[in-house]
Short mmCIF file of C-alpha atoms in Angstrom, two decimals:
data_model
loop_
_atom_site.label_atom_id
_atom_site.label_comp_id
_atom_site.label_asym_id
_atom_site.label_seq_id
_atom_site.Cartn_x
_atom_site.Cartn_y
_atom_site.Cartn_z
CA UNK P 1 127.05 94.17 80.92
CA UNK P 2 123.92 93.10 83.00
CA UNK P 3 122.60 89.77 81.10
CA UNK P 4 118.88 89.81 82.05
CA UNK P 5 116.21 88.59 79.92
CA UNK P 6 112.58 87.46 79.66
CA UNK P 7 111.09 84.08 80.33
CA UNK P 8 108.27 82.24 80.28
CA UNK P 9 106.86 81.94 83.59
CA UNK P 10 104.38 79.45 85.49
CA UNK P 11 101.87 81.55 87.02
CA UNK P 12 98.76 81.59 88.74
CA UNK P 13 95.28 81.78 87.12
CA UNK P 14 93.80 85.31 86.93
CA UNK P 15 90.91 84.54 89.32
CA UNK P 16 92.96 82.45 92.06
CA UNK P 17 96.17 84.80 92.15
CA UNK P 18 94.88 86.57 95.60
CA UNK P 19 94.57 82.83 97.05
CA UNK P 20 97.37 81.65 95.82
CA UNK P 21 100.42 83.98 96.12
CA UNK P 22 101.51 84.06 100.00
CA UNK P 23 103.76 86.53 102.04
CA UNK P 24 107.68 85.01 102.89
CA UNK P 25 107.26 81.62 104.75
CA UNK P 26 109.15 82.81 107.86
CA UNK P 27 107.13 86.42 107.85
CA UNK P 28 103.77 83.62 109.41
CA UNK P 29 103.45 82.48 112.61
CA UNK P 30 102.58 79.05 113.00
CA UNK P 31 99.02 79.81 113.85
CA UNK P 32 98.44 81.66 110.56
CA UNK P 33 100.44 78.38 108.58
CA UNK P 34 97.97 76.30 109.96
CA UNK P 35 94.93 78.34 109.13
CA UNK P 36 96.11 78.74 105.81
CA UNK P 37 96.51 74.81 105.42
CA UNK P 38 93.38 73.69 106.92
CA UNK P 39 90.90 76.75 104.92
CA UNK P 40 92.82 77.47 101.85
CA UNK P 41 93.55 75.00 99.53
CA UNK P 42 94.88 77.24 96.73
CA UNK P 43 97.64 78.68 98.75
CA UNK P 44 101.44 78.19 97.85
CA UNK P 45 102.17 77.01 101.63
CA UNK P 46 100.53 73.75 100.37
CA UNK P 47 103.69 73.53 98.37
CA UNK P 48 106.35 74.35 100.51
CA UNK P 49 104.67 72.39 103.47
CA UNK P 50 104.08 69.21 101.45
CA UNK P 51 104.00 67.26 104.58
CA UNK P 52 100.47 68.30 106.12
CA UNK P 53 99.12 66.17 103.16
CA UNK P 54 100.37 63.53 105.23
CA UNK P 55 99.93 65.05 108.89
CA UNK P 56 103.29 64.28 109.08
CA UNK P 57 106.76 66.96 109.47
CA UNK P 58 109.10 66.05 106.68
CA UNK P 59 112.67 67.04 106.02
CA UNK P 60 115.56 67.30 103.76
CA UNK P 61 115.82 64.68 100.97
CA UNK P 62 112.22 63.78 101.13
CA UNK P 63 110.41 67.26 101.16
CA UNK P 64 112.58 68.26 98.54
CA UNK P 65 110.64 65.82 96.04
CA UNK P 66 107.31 66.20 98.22
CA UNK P 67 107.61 69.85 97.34
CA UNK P 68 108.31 69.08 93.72
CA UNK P 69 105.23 66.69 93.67
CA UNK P 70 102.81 69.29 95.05
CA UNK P 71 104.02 71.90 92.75
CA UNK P 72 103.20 69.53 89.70
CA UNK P 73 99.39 68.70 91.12
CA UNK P 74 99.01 72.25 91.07
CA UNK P 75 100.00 72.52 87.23
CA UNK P 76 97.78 69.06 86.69
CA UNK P 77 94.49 71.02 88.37
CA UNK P 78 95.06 74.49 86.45
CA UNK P 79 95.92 76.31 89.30
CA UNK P 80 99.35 76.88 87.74
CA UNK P 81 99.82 77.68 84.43
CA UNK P 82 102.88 78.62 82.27
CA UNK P 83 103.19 81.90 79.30
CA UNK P 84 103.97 80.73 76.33
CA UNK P 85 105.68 83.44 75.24
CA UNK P 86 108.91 84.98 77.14
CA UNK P 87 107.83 87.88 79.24
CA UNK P 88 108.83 90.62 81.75
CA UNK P 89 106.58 90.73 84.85
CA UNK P 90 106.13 94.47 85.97
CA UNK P 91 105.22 94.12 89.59
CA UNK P 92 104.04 96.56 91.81
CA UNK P 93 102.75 97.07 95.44
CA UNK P 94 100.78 99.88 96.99
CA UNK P 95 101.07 99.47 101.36
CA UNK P 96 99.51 102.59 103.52
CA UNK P 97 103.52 103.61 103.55
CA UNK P 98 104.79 102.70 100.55
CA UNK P 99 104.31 101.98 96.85
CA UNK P 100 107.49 99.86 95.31
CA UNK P 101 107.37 98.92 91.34
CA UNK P 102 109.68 96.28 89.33
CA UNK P 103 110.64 94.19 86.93
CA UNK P 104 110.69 90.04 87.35
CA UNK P 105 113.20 88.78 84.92
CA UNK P 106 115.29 86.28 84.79
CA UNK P 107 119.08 86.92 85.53
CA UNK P 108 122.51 85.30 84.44
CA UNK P 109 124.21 82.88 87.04
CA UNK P 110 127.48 83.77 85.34
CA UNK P 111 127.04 87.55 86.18
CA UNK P 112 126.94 86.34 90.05
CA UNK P 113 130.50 84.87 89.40
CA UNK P 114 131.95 87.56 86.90
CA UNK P 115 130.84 90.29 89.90
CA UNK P 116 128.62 91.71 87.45
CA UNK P 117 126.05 91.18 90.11
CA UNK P 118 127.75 92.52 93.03
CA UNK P 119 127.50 91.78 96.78
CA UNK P 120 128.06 92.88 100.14
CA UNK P 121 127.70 90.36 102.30
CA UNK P 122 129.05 86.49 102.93
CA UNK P 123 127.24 83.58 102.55
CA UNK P 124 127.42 80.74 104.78
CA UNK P 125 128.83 77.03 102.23
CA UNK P 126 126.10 74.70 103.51
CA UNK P 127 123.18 77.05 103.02
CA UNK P 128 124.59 77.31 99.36
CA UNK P 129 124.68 73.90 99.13
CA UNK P 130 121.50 72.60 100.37
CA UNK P 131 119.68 75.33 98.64
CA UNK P 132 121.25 74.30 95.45
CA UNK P 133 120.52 70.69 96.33
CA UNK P 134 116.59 72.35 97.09
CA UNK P 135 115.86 73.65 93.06
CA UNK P 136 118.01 70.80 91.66
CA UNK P 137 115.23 68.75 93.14
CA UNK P 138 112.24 70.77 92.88
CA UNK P 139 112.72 72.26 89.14
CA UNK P 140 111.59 75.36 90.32
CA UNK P 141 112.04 78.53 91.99
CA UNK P 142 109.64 81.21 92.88
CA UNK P 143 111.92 83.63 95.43
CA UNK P 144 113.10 86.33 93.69
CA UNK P 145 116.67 87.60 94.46
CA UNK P 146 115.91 91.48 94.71
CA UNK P 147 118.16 93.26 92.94
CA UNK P 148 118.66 97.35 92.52
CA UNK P 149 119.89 98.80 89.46
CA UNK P 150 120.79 102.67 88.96
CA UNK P 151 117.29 104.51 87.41
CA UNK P 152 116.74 104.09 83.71
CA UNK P 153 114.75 106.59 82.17
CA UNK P 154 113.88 104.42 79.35
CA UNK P 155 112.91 101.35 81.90
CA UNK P 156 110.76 104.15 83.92
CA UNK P 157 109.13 105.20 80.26
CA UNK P 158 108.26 101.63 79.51
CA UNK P 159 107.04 101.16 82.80
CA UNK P 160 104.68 104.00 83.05
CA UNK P 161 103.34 102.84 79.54
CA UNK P 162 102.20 99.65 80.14
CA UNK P 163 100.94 100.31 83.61
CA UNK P 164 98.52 102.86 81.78
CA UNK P 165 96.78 99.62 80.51
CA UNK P 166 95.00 97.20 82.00
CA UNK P 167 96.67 94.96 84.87
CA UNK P 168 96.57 91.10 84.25
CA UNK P 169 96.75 90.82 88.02
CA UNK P 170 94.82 93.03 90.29
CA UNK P 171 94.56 91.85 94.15
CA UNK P 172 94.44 92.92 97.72
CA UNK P 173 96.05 90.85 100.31
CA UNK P 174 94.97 90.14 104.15
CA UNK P 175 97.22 92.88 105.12
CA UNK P 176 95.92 95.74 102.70
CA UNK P 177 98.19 95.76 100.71
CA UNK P 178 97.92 96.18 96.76
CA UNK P 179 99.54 93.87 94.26
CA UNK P 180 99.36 94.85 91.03
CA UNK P 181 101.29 92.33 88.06
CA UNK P 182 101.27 93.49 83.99
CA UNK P 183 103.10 91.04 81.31
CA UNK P 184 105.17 92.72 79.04
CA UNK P 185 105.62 90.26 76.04
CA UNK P 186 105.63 92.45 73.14
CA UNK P 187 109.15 92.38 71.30
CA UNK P 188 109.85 96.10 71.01
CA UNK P 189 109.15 96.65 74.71
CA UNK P 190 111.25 93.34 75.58
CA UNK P 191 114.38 93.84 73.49
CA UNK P 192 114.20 97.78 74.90
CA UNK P 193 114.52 97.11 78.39
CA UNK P 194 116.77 94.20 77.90
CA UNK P 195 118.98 96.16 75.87
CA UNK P 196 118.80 98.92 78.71
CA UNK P 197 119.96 96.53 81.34
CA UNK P 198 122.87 95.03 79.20
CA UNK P 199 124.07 98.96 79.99
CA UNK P 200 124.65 98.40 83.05
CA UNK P 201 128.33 97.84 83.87
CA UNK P 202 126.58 96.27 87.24
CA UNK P 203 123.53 96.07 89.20
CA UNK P 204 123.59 95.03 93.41
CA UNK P 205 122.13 92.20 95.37
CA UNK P 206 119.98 93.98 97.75
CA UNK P 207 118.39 90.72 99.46
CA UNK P 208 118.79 86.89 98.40
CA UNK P 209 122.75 86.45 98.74
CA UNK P 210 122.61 82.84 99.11
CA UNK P 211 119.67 82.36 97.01
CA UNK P 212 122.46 84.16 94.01
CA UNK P 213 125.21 81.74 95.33
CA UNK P 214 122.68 78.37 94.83
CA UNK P 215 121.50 79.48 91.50
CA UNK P 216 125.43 80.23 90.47
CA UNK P 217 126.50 76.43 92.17
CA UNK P 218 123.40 75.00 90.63
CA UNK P 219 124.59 76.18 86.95
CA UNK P 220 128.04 75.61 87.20
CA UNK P 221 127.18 71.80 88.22
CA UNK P 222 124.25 71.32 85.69
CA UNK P 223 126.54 72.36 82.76
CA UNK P 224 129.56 70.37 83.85
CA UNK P 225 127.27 67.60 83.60
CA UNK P 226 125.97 68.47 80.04
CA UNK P 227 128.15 67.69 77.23
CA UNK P 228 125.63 70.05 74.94
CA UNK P 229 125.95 73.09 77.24
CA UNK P 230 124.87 76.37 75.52
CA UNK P 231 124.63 78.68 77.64
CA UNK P 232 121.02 79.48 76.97
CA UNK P 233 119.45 76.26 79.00
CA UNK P 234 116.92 77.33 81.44
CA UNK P 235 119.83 76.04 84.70
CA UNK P 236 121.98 79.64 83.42
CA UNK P 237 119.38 81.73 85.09
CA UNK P 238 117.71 82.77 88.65
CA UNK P 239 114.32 84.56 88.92
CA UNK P 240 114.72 87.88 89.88
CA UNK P 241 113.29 91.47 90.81
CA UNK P 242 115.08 94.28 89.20
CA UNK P 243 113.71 97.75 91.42
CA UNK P 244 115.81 100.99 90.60
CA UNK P 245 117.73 102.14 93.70
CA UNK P 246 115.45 105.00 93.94
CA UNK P 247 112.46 102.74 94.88
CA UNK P 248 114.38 100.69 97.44
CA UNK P 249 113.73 101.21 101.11
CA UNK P 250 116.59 100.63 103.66
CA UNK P 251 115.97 100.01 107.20
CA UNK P 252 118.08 99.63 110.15
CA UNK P 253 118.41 96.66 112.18
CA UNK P 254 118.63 97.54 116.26
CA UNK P 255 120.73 95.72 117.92
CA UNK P 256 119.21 94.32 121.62
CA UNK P 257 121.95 92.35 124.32
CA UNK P 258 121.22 90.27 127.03
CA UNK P 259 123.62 91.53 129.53
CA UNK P 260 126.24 94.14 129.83
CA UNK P 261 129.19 91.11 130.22
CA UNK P 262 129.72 91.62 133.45
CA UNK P 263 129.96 95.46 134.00
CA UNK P 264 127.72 97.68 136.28
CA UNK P 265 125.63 100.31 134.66
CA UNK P 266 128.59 103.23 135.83
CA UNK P 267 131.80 100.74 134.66
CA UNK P 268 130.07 100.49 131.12
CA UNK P 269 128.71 104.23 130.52
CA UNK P 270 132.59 104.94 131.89
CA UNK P 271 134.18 102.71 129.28
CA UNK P 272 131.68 103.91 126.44
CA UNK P 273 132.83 107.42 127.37
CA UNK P 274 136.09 106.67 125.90
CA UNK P 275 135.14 106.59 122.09
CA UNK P 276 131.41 108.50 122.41
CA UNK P 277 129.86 111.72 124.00
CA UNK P 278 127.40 110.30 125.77
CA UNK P 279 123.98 112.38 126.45
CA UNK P 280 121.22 110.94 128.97
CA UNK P 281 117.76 111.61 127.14
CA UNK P 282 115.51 110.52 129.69
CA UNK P 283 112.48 108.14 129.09
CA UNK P 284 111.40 109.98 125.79
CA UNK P 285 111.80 107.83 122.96
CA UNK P 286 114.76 109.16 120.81
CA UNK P 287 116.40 108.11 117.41
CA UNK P 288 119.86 109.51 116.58
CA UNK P 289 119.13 111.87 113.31
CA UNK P 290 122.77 111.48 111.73
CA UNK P 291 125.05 109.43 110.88
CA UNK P 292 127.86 108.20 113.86
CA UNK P 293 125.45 108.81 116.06
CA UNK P 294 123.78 106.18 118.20
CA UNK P 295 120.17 105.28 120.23
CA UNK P 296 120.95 103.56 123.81
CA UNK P 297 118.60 102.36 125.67
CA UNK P 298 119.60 101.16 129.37
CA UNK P 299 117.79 100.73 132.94
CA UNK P 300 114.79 102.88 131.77
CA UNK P 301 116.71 105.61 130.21
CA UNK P 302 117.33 106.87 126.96
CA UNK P 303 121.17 107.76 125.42
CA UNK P 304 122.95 109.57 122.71
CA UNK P 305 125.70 108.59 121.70
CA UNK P 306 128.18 110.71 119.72
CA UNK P 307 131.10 109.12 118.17
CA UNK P 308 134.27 111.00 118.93
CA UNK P 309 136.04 111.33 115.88
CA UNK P 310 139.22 112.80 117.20
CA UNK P 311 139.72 109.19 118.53
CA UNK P 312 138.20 107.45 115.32
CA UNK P 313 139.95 107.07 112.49
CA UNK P 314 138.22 106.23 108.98
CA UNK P 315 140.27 104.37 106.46
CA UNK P 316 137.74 103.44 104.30
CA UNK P 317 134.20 102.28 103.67
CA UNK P 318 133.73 99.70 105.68
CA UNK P 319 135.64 101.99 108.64
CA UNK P 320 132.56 104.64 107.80
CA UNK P 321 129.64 102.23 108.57
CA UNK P 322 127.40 102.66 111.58
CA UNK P 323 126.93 99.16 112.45
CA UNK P 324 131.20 98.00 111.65
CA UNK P 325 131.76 101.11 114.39
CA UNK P 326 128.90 99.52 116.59
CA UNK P 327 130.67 96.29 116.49
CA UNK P 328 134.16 97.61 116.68
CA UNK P 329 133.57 99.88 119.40
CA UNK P 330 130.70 98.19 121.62
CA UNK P 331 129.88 94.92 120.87
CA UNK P 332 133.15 93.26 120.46
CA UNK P 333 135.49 95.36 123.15
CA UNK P 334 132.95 95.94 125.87
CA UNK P 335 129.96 93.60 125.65
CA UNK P 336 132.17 90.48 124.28
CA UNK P 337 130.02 89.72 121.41
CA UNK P 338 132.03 88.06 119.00
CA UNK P 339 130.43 86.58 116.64
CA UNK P 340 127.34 88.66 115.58
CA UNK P 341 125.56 85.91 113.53
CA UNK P 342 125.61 83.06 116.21
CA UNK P 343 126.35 84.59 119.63
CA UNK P 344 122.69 84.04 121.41
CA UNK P 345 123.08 86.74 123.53
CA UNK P 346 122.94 89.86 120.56
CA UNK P 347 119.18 90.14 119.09
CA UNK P 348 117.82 92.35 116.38
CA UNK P 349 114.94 94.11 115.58
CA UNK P 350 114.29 96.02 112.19
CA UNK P 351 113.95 99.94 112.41
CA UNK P 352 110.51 99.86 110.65
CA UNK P 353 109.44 98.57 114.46
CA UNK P 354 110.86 101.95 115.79
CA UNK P 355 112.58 102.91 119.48
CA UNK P 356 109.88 101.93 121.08
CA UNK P 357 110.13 97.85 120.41
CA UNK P 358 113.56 98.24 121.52
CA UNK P 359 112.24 100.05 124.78
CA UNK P 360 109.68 97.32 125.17
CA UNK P 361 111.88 94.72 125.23
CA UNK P 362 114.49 95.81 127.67
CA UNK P 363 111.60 97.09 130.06
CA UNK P 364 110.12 93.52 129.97
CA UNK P 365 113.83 92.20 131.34
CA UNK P 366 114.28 90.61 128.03
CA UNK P 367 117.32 92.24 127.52
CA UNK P 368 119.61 94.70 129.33
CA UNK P 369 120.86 97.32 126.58
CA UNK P 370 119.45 98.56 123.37
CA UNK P 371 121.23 100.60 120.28
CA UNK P 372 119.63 101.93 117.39
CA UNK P 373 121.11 103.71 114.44
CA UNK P 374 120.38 105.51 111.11
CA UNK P 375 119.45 102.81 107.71
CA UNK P 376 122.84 102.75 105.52
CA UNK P 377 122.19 103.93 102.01
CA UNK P 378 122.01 102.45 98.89
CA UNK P 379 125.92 104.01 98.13
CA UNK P 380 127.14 102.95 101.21
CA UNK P 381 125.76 99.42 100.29
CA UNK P 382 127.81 99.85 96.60
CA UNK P 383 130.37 101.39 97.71
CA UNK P 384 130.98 98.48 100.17
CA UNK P 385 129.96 95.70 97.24
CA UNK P 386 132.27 97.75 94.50
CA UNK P 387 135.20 96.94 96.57
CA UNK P 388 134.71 93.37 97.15
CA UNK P 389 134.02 94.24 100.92
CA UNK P 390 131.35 92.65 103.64
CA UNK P 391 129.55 94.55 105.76
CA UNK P 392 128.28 93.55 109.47
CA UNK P 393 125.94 90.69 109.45
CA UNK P 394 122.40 92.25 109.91
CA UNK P 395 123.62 95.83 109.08
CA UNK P 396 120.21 96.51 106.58
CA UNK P 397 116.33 95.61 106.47
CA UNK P 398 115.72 96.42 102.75
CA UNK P 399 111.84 95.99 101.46
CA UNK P 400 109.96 95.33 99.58
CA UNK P 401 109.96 91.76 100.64
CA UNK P 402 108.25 89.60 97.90
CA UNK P 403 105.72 87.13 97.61
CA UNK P 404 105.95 83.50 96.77
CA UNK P 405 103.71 81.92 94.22
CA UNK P 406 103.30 84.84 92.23
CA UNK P 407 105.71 84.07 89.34
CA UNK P 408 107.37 80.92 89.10
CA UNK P 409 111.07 79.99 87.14
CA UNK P 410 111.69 76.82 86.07
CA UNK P 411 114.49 74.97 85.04
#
């Protein structure tokens, strides 16, 4: 049973919303931070870069409280301001590609440890930590952990109804994109699609693992150190975005290598040749169309690669995953990547950037081999999570990717 409930959220004001919510921090150069600090004072990177106040680059311990500090002058000048009444947030997002709608709620930390929420990949102890150390400081948090659930045709009913009225946010952002927010604070509507949710025998992390694991470390400390603990305090819950799995997007992450470990071009295609058919496709871009089949790009050339399966054996879902049989077959045995999160030499570009970036980049001597693959789907993904598993670091690009400073949780 999927605990995940209404809150009252700190907002922005109707007519500063456009200026104030921003795209991920890491999505900007550091060009377009700058611009943003010097010409807009509204926006949230004012926040989360509480050191250009000061002309001065601050870290850990310090920024923590610098961040909290801006976040309250924004409350003090109006810029900010919280519901007084629990809400959901039904936020959606029309790009030239793609239109995405959800529900912000707020979700139970316990569910995160009860596997309730489920996952499918590993998360890295002092991330957790100093992330947890991060909203302990701050109060705060306003990155939602996107979460799919399966469709509800009573969540879709709801939906549709209250985005026949009026939006309370309506805004276009530098990028053309559409955002689109409606409050849904009504108790019929509220205890409906809560009670829909508490259905659920589980819903998936799609994107924010560690953000999940702070929020769970975060309330397991805050009510070991309350001798009132409820249950209910503000600390039990993480801001989240609830999308049904039929609105997610997967993409695939390419994967780009410096060198080919000491082989020549003929000594690897002969060793590939073992475990794959291999195909020579000639300079026209080409993308594998099913699944076990792989993109190569090497000295100018496009490859297919065709897993043999008469050498391949599958014995189970993590065995049936395109990147795990990349790793297990390429990476790791031939090119001697080991370690596919810290080994400098291994690269990776999302599929939304097509064959073409990966072409780019080897061209331009960047690199010396490129692979590309099919996006996993969503049941691959809960297959893998429904199983306790792990898959491949970097094995999905999921969107949509959220903005900050749109709805705000505090603690």
């Amino acid at each position: 049973m999927a605990k995940i409930i209404p809150f009252k959220a700190v907002r922005p004001s109707r007519d500063k919303v456009g200026l104030v919510a921003t795209r991920p921090f890491q999505d900007y150069s550091v060009e377009e931070v700058t611009f943003q600090l010097e010409h807009n004072p509204f926006s949230f990177l004012h926040i989360i870069n509480p050191g250009y106040k000061f002309q001065k680059e601050i870290t850990g311990s310090e920024r923590f409280q610098l961040v909290k500090n801006r976040y309250l002058e924004f409350k003090e000048e109006g810029v900010f301001i919280q519901d007084e009444s629990p809400a959901y947030y039904i936020y959606k997002t029309i790009s030239r590609n793609q239109t995405y709608c959800g529900i912000i709620a707020a979700t139970c930390a316990d569910d995160y440890e009860n596997d309730v929420i489920r996952k499918h990949e590993d998360t890295i102890s002092h991330r957790e930590q100093l992330f947890k150390d991060y909203l302990k400081t701050v109060g705060f948090n306003t990155e939602p952990v996107l979460l799919t659930y399966p469709d509800s045709e009573v969540i879709n009913r709801i939906t549709s109804e209250v985005m026949a009225e009026r939006a309370e946010y309506e805004f276009t952002s530098l990028n053309r994109d559409t955002h689109y927010l409606w409050v849904v604070n009504d108790p019929e509507r509220t205890s409906k699609i809560k009670a829909e949710f508490e259905k659920m025998e589980a819903v998936y992390i799609a994107d924010g693992h560690h953000r999940s694991a702070s929020s769970w470390l975060l309330a397991k400390e805050s009510r070991e150190k309350n001798p009132n603990h409820t249950g209910e305090e503000p600390y039990n819950y993480f801001l989240s975005y609830m999308i049904a799995e039929s609105n997610l997007q997967l993409y695939e992450f390419n994967r780009l290598i410096t060198d080919l470990n000491g082989l020549s071009k003929k000594e690897f295609l002969m060793q590939l040749d073992e475990w794959f058919r291999i195909e020579n496709r000639g300079t026209e871009l080409y993308k594998p169309s099913k699944k076990h089949h792989f993109s190569m790009y090497l000295d100018g050339e496009f490859y297919s690669l065709y897993l043999r399966k008469t050498n391949y054996e599958f014995t189970g879902p993590l065995s049936e995953l395109d990147p795990y049989i990349l790793f297990i077959r390429i990476l790791k045995p031939l090119l001697g990547i080991e370690d596919l999160k810290n080994d400098r030499r291994i690269s990776y570009l999302p599929g939304r950037n097509e064959s073409f970036e990966v072409k780019k980049a080897v061209d331009e001597g960047l690199y010396a081999v490129g692979f590309g693959m099919l996006p996993l789907t969503v049941d691959e993904i809960k297959k893998i999570a429904d199983q306790g598993l792990t898959m491949p670091p970097k094995s999905t690009c999921i969107e949509p990717k959220l903005r900050s400073g749109l709805t705000v949780y505090e603690f």
